[in-house]
PDB file of C-alpha atoms in Angstrom:
ATOM      1  CA  UNK I   1     -23.048 -14.963   8.474  1.00 62.00           C
ATOM      2  CA  UNK I   2     -25.962 -14.890   6.092  1.00 66.00           C
ATOM      3  CA  UNK I   3     -23.577 -13.573   3.147  1.00 66.00           C
ATOM      4  CA  UNK I   4     -21.196 -16.400   3.857  1.00 69.00           C
ATOM      5  CA  UNK I   5     -23.733 -18.949   3.524  1.00 66.00           C
ATOM      6  CA  UNK I   6     -24.550 -18.079   0.310  1.00 67.00           C
ATOM      7  CA  UNK I   7     -21.039 -19.299  -0.950  1.00 66.00           C
ATOM      8  CA  UNK I   8     -19.810 -21.607   1.833  1.00 68.00           C
ATOM      9  CA  UNK I   9     -21.896 -25.034   2.003  1.00 68.00           C
ATOM     10  CA  UNK I  10     -19.743 -26.647   4.411  1.00 69.00           C
ATOM     11  CA  UNK I  11     -21.415 -26.215   8.126  1.00 73.00           C
ATOM     12  CA  UNK I  12     -18.260 -27.301   9.991  1.00 76.00           C
ATOM     13  CA  UNK I  13     -16.519 -24.023   8.777  1.00 73.00           C
ATOM     14  CA  UNK I  14     -19.558 -21.862   9.064  1.00 73.00           C
ATOM     15  CA  UNK I  15     -19.627 -22.999  12.991  1.00 76.00           C
ATOM     16  CA  UNK I  16     -16.139 -22.523  13.541  1.00 72.00           C
ATOM     17  CA  UNK I  17     -16.269 -18.843  11.854  1.00 71.00           C
ATOM     18  CA  UNK I  18     -19.295 -18.525  14.133  1.00 71.00           C
ATOM     19  CA  UNK I  19     -17.080 -19.418  16.957  1.00 70.00           C
ATOM     20  CA  UNK I  20     -14.319 -17.273  16.102  1.00 70.00           C
ATOM     21  CA  UNK I  21     -16.699 -14.096  16.028  1.00 68.00           C
ATOM     22  CA  UNK I  22     -17.348 -14.721  19.884  1.00 67.00           C
ATOM     23  CA  UNK I  23     -14.091 -15.350  21.049  1.00 68.00           C
ATOM     24  CA  UNK I  24     -13.221 -13.076  23.958  1.00 66.00           C
ATOM     25  CA  UNK I  25     -10.014 -11.422  24.767  1.00 66.00           C
ATOM     26  CA  UNK I  26      -7.996 -12.193  27.997  1.00 62.00           C
ATOM     27  CA  UNK I  27      -5.895  -8.426  28.590  1.00 66.00           C
ATOM     28  CA  UNK I  28      -4.397  -9.281  32.071  1.00 68.00           C
ATOM     29  CA  UNK I  29      -6.783  -9.947  34.208  1.00 69.00           C
ATOM     30  CA  UNK I  30      -9.900  -8.433  32.366  1.00 71.00           C
ATOM     31  CA  UNK I  31     -12.154 -10.410  29.906  1.00 66.00           C
ATOM     32  CA  UNK I  32     -14.129  -8.833  27.211  1.00 67.00           C
ATOM     33  CA  UNK I  33     -16.257 -10.316  24.627  1.00 67.00           C
ATOM     34  CA  UNK I  34     -16.953  -8.188  21.333  1.00 61.00           C
ATOM     35  CA  UNK I  35     -20.465  -7.322  20.981  1.00 62.00           C
ATOM     36  CA  UNK I  36     -19.974  -6.167  16.997  1.00 62.00           C
ATOM     37  CA  UNK I  37     -17.891  -7.677  14.302  1.00 60.00           C
ATOM     38  CA  UNK I  38     -14.516  -9.084  15.136  1.00 62.00           C
ATOM     39  CA  UNK I  39     -11.438  -9.180  17.727  1.00 60.00           C
ATOM     40  CA  UNK I  40      -8.845  -6.097  16.966  1.00 62.00           C
ATOM     41  CA  UNK I  41      -6.529  -8.159  15.213  1.00 62.00           C
ATOM     42  CA  UNK I  42      -7.697 -11.109  14.139  1.00 67.00           C
ATOM     43  CA  UNK I  43      -6.747 -13.042  11.496  1.00 70.00           C
ATOM     44  CA  UNK I  44      -9.916 -13.758  10.688  1.00 72.00           C
ATOM     45  CA  UNK I  45     -11.155  -9.850  10.481  1.00 72.00           C
ATOM     46  CA  UNK I  46      -9.527  -9.086   6.704  1.00 75.00           C
ATOM     47  CA  UNK I  47     -11.166 -12.275   5.439  1.00 76.00           C
ATOM     48  CA  UNK I  48     -14.549 -11.807   6.642  1.00 76.00           C
ATOM     49  CA  UNK I  49     -14.260  -7.863   5.573  1.00 77.00           C
ATOM     50  CA  UNK I  50     -13.271  -8.527   2.142  1.00 79.00           C
ATOM     51  CA  UNK I  51     -16.432 -11.244   1.798  1.00 79.00           C
ATOM     52  CA  UNK I  52     -18.822  -8.327   3.494  1.00 80.00           C
ATOM     53  CA  UNK I  53     -17.635  -5.641   1.231  1.00 86.00           C
ATOM     54  CA  UNK I  54     -17.940  -8.168  -1.974  1.00 86.00           C
ATOM     55  CA  UNK I  55     -22.090  -8.185  -0.874  1.00 86.00           C
ATOM     56  CA  UNK I  56     -21.857  -4.453   0.379  1.00 88.00           C
ATOM     57  CA  UNK I  57     -20.317  -2.761  -2.153  1.00 90.00           C
ATOM     58  CA  UNK I  58     -18.837  -4.724  -5.131  1.00 90.00           C
ATOM     59  CA  UNK I  59     -22.130  -6.622  -6.199  1.00 90.00           C
ATOM     60  CA  UNK I  60     -23.915  -3.321  -5.414  1.00 92.00           C
ATOM     61  CA  UNK I  61     -22.088  -1.600  -7.443  1.00 93.00           C
ATOM     62  CA  UNK I  62     -21.672  -4.176 -10.515  1.00 93.00           C
ATOM     63  CA  UNK I  63     -25.665  -5.101 -10.470  1.00 92.00           C
ATOM     64  CA  UNK I  64     -27.591  -2.253  -9.329  1.00 92.00           C
ATOM     65  CA  UNK I  65     -25.470   0.929  -9.686  1.00 93.00           C
ATOM     66  CA  UNK I  66     -23.523   0.732 -12.838  1.00 93.00           C
ATOM     67  CA  UNK I  67     -26.638  -0.100 -15.251  1.00 92.00           C
ATOM     68  CA  UNK I  68     -27.859   2.865 -14.187  1.00 92.00           C
ATOM     69  CA  UNK I  69     -25.137   5.139 -14.976  1.00 92.00           C
ATOM     70  CA  UNK I  70     -25.103   7.320 -18.276  1.00 93.00           C
ATOM     71  CA  UNK I  71     -21.527   6.451 -18.963  1.00 92.00           C
ATOM     72  CA  UNK I  72     -18.753   4.189 -18.186  1.00 94.00           C
ATOM     73  CA  UNK I  73     -17.580   3.439 -14.613  1.00 93.00           C
ATOM     74  CA  UNK I  74     -15.141   0.991 -12.984  1.00 94.00           C
ATOM     75  CA  UNK I  75     -14.562  -0.269  -9.329  1.00 94.00           C
ATOM     76  CA  UNK I  76     -11.182  -1.553  -8.096  1.00 93.00           C
ATOM     77  CA  UNK I  77     -11.137  -2.038  -4.554  1.00 92.00           C
ATOM     78  CA  UNK I  78      -8.494  -4.154  -2.657  1.00 90.00           C
ATOM     79  CA  UNK I  79      -9.433  -5.093   0.911  1.00 84.00           C
ATOM     80  CA  UNK I  80     -10.974  -1.706   2.505  1.00 84.00           C
ATOM     81  CA  UNK I  81      -9.414   0.376   0.055  1.00 89.00           C
ATOM     82  CA  UNK I  82     -11.017   1.065  -3.095  1.00 91.00           C
ATOM     83  CA  UNK I  83     -10.839   3.750  -6.245  1.00 93.00           C
ATOM     84  CA  UNK I  84     -14.390   4.177  -8.243  1.00 93.00           C
ATOM     85  CA  UNK I  85     -14.065   5.829 -12.030  1.00 93.00           C
ATOM     86  CA  UNK I  86     -16.198   7.395 -13.758  1.00 94.00           C
ATOM     87  CA  UNK I  87     -16.618   8.666 -17.269  1.00 92.00           C
ATOM     88  CA  UNK I  88     -19.270  11.497 -16.515  1.00 92.00           C
ATOM     89  CA  UNK I  89     -18.983  13.981 -13.765  1.00 92.00           C
ATOM     90  CA  UNK I  90     -22.920  13.667 -13.261  1.00 92.00           C
ATOM     91  CA  UNK I  91     -22.853  10.096 -12.359  1.00 93.00           C
ATOM     92  CA  UNK I  92     -19.940  10.379  -9.868  1.00 93.00           C
ATOM     93  CA  UNK I  93     -22.038  12.988  -8.166  1.00 93.00           C
ATOM     94  CA  UNK I  94     -24.797  10.625  -7.990  1.00 93.00           C
ATOM     95  CA  UNK I  95     -22.938   7.632  -6.719  1.00 93.00           C
ATOM     96  CA  UNK I  96     -21.165   9.746  -3.918  1.00 93.00           C
ATOM     97  CA  UNK I  97     -24.305  10.726  -2.883  1.00 92.00           C
ATOM     98  CA  UNK I  98     -25.784   7.393  -2.333  1.00 92.00           C
ATOM     99  CA  UNK I  99     -22.623   5.730  -1.561  1.00 92.00           C
ATOM    100  CA  UNK I 100     -22.433   6.735   2.352  1.00 91.00           C
ATOM    101  CA  UNK I 101     -26.149   6.050   3.041  1.00 92.00           C
ATOM    102  CA  UNK I 102     -25.120   2.256   1.212  1.00 91.00           C
ATOM    103  CA  UNK I 103     -22.579   2.072   3.638  1.00 90.00           C
ATOM    104  CA  UNK I 104     -24.556   3.040   6.714  1.00 90.00           C
ATOM    105  CA  UNK I 105     -27.185   0.487   5.995  1.00 89.00           C
ATOM    106  CA  UNK I 106     -24.263  -2.186   6.855  1.00 84.00           C
ATOM    107  CA  UNK I 107     -22.829  -0.606   9.662  1.00 84.00           C
ATOM    108  CA  UNK I 108     -19.952   1.061   7.801  1.00 85.00           C
ATOM    109  CA  UNK I 109     -18.616   4.657   7.133  1.00 88.00           C
ATOM    110  CA  UNK I 110     -16.585   6.575   4.470  1.00 89.00           C
ATOM    111  CA  UNK I 111     -12.963   7.997   5.529  1.00 87.00           C
ATOM    112  CA  UNK I 112     -14.209  11.719   6.024  1.00 86.00           C
ATOM    113  CA  UNK I 113     -10.515  12.666   4.596  1.00 85.00           C
ATOM    114  CA  UNK I 114      -9.833  10.042   2.077  1.00 86.00           C
ATOM    115  CA  UNK I 115     -13.341  10.094   0.406  1.00 89.00           C
ATOM    116  CA  UNK I 116     -13.016  12.669  -2.257  1.00 90.00           C
ATOM    117  CA  UNK I 117     -14.261  13.581  -6.068  1.00 91.00           C
ATOM    118  CA  UNK I 118     -11.589  14.513  -8.184  1.00 90.00           C
ATOM    119  CA  UNK I 119     -11.296  15.126 -12.078  1.00 89.00           C
ATOM    120  CA  UNK I 120      -8.326  12.750 -13.093  1.00 89.00           C
ATOM    121  CA  UNK I 121      -9.063  13.027 -16.842  1.00 85.00           C
ATOM    122  CA  UNK I 122      -6.154  13.233 -19.131  1.00 84.00           C
ATOM    123  CA  UNK I 123      -4.647  16.778 -19.461  1.00 81.00           C
ATOM    124  CA  UNK I 124      -4.810  18.657 -22.704  1.00 77.00           C
ATOM    125  CA  UNK I 125      -1.834  18.206 -25.211  1.00 71.00           C
ATOM    126  CA  UNK I 126      -1.012  22.144 -25.161  1.00 67.00           C
ATOM    127  CA  UNK I 127      -0.651  21.988 -21.533  1.00 63.00           C
ATOM    128  CA  UNK I 128       3.118  23.117 -20.824  1.00 61.00           C
ATOM    129  CA  UNK I 129       3.750  21.029 -17.471  1.00 63.00           C
ATOM    130  CA  UNK I 130       5.485  17.788 -17.560  1.00 60.00           C
ATOM    131  CA  UNK I 131       3.119  16.536 -14.941  1.00 66.00           C
ATOM    132  CA  UNK I 132      -0.592  17.301 -14.087  1.00 70.00           C
ATOM    133  CA  UNK I 133      -1.552  18.829 -10.693  1.00 75.00           C
ATOM    134  CA  UNK I 134      -4.263  16.277  -9.893  1.00 85.00           C
ATOM    135  CA  UNK I 135      -2.911  13.309  -8.086  1.00 89.00           C
ATOM    136  CA  UNK I 136      -4.642  10.537  -5.375  1.00 91.00           C
ATOM    137  CA  UNK I 137      -2.813   7.956  -2.953  1.00 92.00           C
ATOM    138  CA  UNK I 138      -4.130   4.310  -3.553  1.00 92.00           C
ATOM    139  CA  UNK I 139      -2.287   1.377  -2.068  1.00 92.00           C
ATOM    140  CA  UNK I 140       0.931   3.132  -0.830  1.00 92.00           C
ATOM    141  CA  UNK I 141       1.466   4.764  -4.536  1.00 94.00           C
ATOM    142  CA  UNK I 142       0.764   8.348  -5.843  1.00 93.00           C
ATOM    143  CA  UNK I 143      -1.375   8.206  -9.150  1.00 93.00           C
ATOM    144  CA  UNK I 144      -0.862  11.175 -11.370  1.00 91.00           C
ATOM    145  CA  UNK I 145      -0.394  12.129 -15.105  1.00 89.00           C
ATOM    146  CA  UNK I 146       3.245  12.330 -16.721  1.00 87.00           C
ATOM    147  CA  UNK I 147       4.354  12.831 -20.331  1.00 84.00           C
ATOM    148  CA  UNK I 148       6.209  10.448 -22.266  1.00 82.00           C
ATOM    149  CA  UNK I 149       9.013  11.357 -24.386  1.00 82.00           C
ATOM    150  CA  UNK I 150       6.757  11.580 -27.560  1.00 83.00           C
ATOM    151  CA  UNK I 151       5.027  14.312 -25.606  1.00 80.00           C
ATOM    152  CA  UNK I 152       1.634  12.463 -25.031  1.00 82.00           C
ATOM    153  CA  UNK I 153      -0.206  11.955 -21.462  1.00 86.00           C
ATOM    154  CA  UNK I 154       0.100   8.772 -19.302  1.00 86.00           C
ATOM    155  CA  UNK I 155      -1.168   7.862 -16.004  1.00 89.00           C
ATOM    156  CA  UNK I 156       1.904   6.921 -13.689  1.00 90.00           C
ATOM    157  CA  UNK I 157       2.544   6.196 -10.153  1.00 91.00           C
ATOM    158  CA  UNK I 158       5.239   6.601  -7.709  1.00 94.00           C
ATOM    159  CA  UNK I 159       5.892   5.426  -3.982  1.00 95.00           C
ATOM    160  CA  UNK I 160       3.509   7.883  -1.916  1.00 94.00           C
ATOM    161  CA  UNK I 161       5.815  10.591   0.175  1.00 94.00           C
ATOM    162  CA  UNK I 162       4.880   9.562   3.284  1.00 94.00           C
ATOM    163  CA  UNK I 163       4.766   5.595   2.889  1.00 95.00           C
ATOM    164  CA  UNK I 164       8.729   6.069   1.482  1.00 96.00           C
ATOM    165  CA  UNK I 165       9.446   8.245   4.683  1.00 96.00           C
ATOM    166  CA  UNK I 166       8.215   5.406   7.105  1.00 96.00           C
ATOM    167  CA  UNK I 167      10.071   2.889   5.136  1.00 96.00           C
ATOM    168  CA  UNK I 168      13.281   4.934   5.209  1.00 96.00           C
ATOM    169  CA  UNK I 169      12.846   5.464   8.996  1.00 96.00           C
ATOM    170  CA  UNK I 170      12.140   1.857   9.562  1.00 96.00           C
ATOM    171  CA  UNK I 171      15.249   1.160   8.070  1.00 96.00           C
ATOM    172  CA  UNK I 172      16.951   3.215   9.936  1.00 96.00           C
ATOM    173  CA  UNK I 173      16.076   2.564  13.255  1.00 96.00           C
ATOM    174  CA  UNK I 174      16.253  -1.381  12.697  1.00 96.00           C
ATOM    175  CA  UNK I 175      20.051  -0.551  12.157  1.00 95.00           C
ATOM    176  CA  UNK I 176      20.418   1.688  14.980  1.00 94.00           C
ATOM    177  CA  UNK I 177      19.008  -0.974  17.185  1.00 94.00           C
ATOM    178  CA  UNK I 178      20.798  -4.026  15.548  1.00 94.00           C
ATOM    179  CA  UNK I 179      24.031  -2.281  15.008  1.00 91.00           C
ATOM    180  CA  UNK I 180      26.104  -4.580  17.190  1.00 91.00           C
ATOM    181  CA  UNK I 181      24.991  -8.195  15.390  1.00 93.00           C
ATOM    182  CA  UNK I 182      27.085  -9.804  13.395  1.00 93.00           C
ATOM    183  CA  UNK I 183      27.468  -8.456  10.035  1.00 93.00           C
ATOM    184  CA  UNK I 184      26.304 -11.823   8.199  1.00 95.00           C
ATOM    185  CA  UNK I 185      23.162 -11.620  10.399  1.00 95.00           C
ATOM    186  CA  UNK I 186      22.532  -8.238   9.831  1.00 95.00           C
ATOM    187  CA  UNK I 187      23.027  -8.448   6.317  1.00 96.00           C
ATOM    188  CA  UNK I 188      20.305 -10.948   6.144  1.00 96.00           C
ATOM    189  CA  UNK I 189      17.824  -9.426   7.843  1.00 95.00           C
ATOM    190  CA  UNK I 190      18.354  -6.265   6.113  1.00 96.00           C
ATOM    191  CA  UNK I 191      18.342  -8.017   2.840  1.00 96.00           C
ATOM    192  CA  UNK I 192      14.821  -9.533   3.264  1.00 96.00           C
ATOM    193  CA  UNK I 193      13.302  -6.138   4.617  1.00 95.00           C
ATOM    194  CA  UNK I 194      14.830  -4.339   1.285  1.00 96.00           C
ATOM    195  CA  UNK I 195      13.890  -6.894  -1.012  1.00 96.00           C
ATOM    196  CA  UNK I 196      10.382  -6.600   0.436  1.00 95.00           C
ATOM    197  CA  UNK I 197       9.810  -3.278  -0.185  1.00 96.00           C
ATOM    198  CA  UNK I 198      11.096  -3.677  -3.970  1.00 95.00           C
ATOM    199  CA  UNK I 199       9.084  -6.517  -4.666  1.00 95.00           C
ATOM    200  CA  UNK I 200       6.089  -4.342  -3.730  1.00 95.00           C
ATOM    201  CA  UNK I 201       7.235  -0.708  -5.473  1.00 95.00           C
ATOM    202  CA  UNK I 202       9.104  -2.139  -8.312  1.00 94.00           C
ATOM    203  CA  UNK I 203       6.863  -1.420 -10.970  1.00 93.00           C
ATOM    204  CA  UNK I 204       7.678   0.579 -14.104  1.00 89.00           C
ATOM    205  CA  UNK I 205       7.412   4.261 -13.660  1.00 88.00           C
ATOM    206  CA  UNK I 206       8.716   4.174 -10.047  1.00 93.00           C
ATOM    207  CA  UNK I 207      12.455   3.591 -10.352  1.00 94.00           C
ATOM    208  CA  UNK I 208      13.642   7.203  -8.764  1.00 94.00           C
ATOM    209  CA  UNK I 209      11.618   5.925  -5.793  1.00 95.00           C
ATOM    210  CA  UNK I 210      13.242   2.930  -5.384  1.00 96.00           C
ATOM    211  CA  UNK I 211      17.052   4.475  -5.664  1.00 96.00           C
ATOM    212  CA  UNK I 212      16.173   6.752  -3.307  1.00 96.00           C
ATOM    213  CA  UNK I 213      14.962   3.811  -0.714  1.00 97.00           C
ATOM    214  CA  UNK I 214      18.120   2.018  -1.504  1.00 96.00           C
ATOM    215  CA  UNK I 215      20.395   4.908  -0.853  1.00 96.00           C
ATOM    216  CA  UNK I 216      19.069   5.792   2.267  1.00 96.00           C
ATOM    217  CA  UNK I 217      19.276   2.053   3.305  1.00 96.00           C
ATOM    218  CA  UNK I 218      23.123   2.146   2.437  1.00 96.00           C
ATOM    219  CA  UNK I 219      23.566   5.326   4.449  1.00 96.00           C
ATOM    220  CA  UNK I 220      21.683   4.091   7.678  1.00 95.00           C
ATOM    221  CA  UNK I 221      23.679   1.097   6.988  1.00 95.00           C
ATOM    222  CA  UNK I 222      27.088   2.726   6.873  1.00 94.00           C
ATOM    223  CA  UNK I 223      26.267   5.291   9.963  1.00 93.00           C
ATOM    224  CA  UNK I 224      25.258   2.594  12.036  1.00 93.00           C
ATOM    225  CA  UNK I 225      27.978   0.342  11.890  1.00 92.00           C
ATOM    226  CA  UNK I 226      30.120   3.055  12.049  1.00 89.00           C
ATOM    227  CA  UNK I 227      29.032   3.636  15.738  1.00 88.00           C
ATOM    228  CA  UNK I 228      29.520   0.254  16.541  1.00 83.00           C
ATOM    229  CA  UNK I 229      33.206   1.327  18.123  1.00 77.00           C
ATOM    230  CA  UNK I 230      34.426   4.330  19.578  1.00 71.00           C
ATOM    231  CA  UNK I 231      37.785   3.111  18.060  1.00 70.00           C
ATOM    232  CA  UNK I 232      37.190   1.721  14.721  1.00 66.00           C
ATOM    233  CA  UNK I 233      36.339   4.284  11.721  1.00 80.00           C
ATOM    234  CA  UNK I 234      34.107   2.489   8.768  1.00 84.00           C
ATOM    235  CA  UNK I 235      35.071   4.781   5.987  1.00 88.00           C
ATOM    236  CA  UNK I 236      33.190   4.570   2.983  1.00 91.00           C
ATOM    237  CA  UNK I 237      35.998   2.958   0.979  1.00 92.00           C
ATOM    238  CA  UNK I 238      35.699   0.083   3.485  1.00 92.00           C
ATOM    239  CA  UNK I 239      32.124   0.135   3.532  1.00 92.00           C
ATOM    240  CA  UNK I 240      31.981  -0.499  -0.292  1.00 93.00           C
ATOM    241  CA  UNK I 241      34.535  -3.246   0.039  1.00 94.00           C
ATOM    242  CA  UNK I 242      32.214  -4.766   2.502  1.00 93.00           C
ATOM    243  CA  UNK I 243      29.442  -4.404   0.145  1.00 94.00           C
ATOM    244  CA  UNK I 244      30.807  -6.524  -2.166  1.00 94.00           C
ATOM    245  CA  UNK I 245      30.786  -9.173  -0.079  1.00 94.00           C
ATOM    246  CA  UNK I 246      27.445  -8.477   1.414  1.00 95.00           C
ATOM    247  CA  UNK I 247      25.524  -6.982  -1.381  1.00 95.00           C
ATOM    248  CA  UNK I 248      22.025  -5.716  -0.964  1.00 95.00           C
ATOM    249  CA  UNK I 249      19.196  -6.052  -3.414  1.00 94.00           C
ATOM    250  CA  UNK I 250      19.545  -3.683  -6.229  1.00 95.00           C
ATOM    251  CA  UNK I 251      16.265  -1.714  -7.415  1.00 94.00           C
ATOM    252  CA  UNK I 252      14.676  -3.180 -10.420  1.00 93.00           C
ATOM    253  CA  UNK I 253      11.190  -3.171 -12.121  1.00 92.00           C
ATOM    254  CA  UNK I 254       9.604  -6.623 -10.691  1.00 91.00           C
ATOM    255  CA  UNK I 255       5.871  -5.780 -12.282  1.00 89.00           C
ATOM    256  CA  UNK I 256       5.074  -3.988 -15.568  1.00 89.00           C
ATOM    257  CA  UNK I 257       2.005  -2.403 -15.586  1.00 83.00           C
ATOM    258  CA  UNK I 258       1.908  -0.689 -18.926  1.00 74.00           C
ATOM    259  CA  UNK I 259       3.655  -2.006 -21.530  1.00 66.00           C
TER     260      UNK I 259
END
């Protein structure tokens, strides 16, 4: 609350937030009140978490850490996921040594599996492979170095393998569970799911992952439409005719990260 008071002057809003922090949870006949933090799943949790990390991490890094470093450094954070980039390895090692202690002062911990140091510098131009072996995952994307058509190296991203598999499985499960709904209703709901995925992952350089997702969506829909009845069999020709009447969103680049 002390951190919110620095930016929020409206006392009614602060009182409302304070009440939300102490609201209880009724699970059947059991009533519990949180002694620390917000209730699990609370809509207030991401908002307060973002404000909390703004003071715990963002301002600390900008005002105290970066001026003491020998090289350039940058912090990119979204909610509780973040990437810190350093020009010098010794700067990265120094910050890594104190970052955990800084978070512990405020009751936070680093994820032991996701927190790591890696060298992500531009590969040598003489390197023979088309991709750099060093990669990292951030916000559902896998980031890596790849060669351009001119032979130089550039940063690229694609949908993380586990995230893509999870999205394909979710569509497959939805098609199975809703295969008996009217075609028009299935098409409307499926289009919203597909469009949401394409809007988020539709960045330049990720077209191969988008095409793979769209292909698996069509296969899943065809499979479970084909199992609506034991008598009528849906062929691919008839399914393609159906897609002309009920087209699914096509993969396209929505955001150009690099020009």
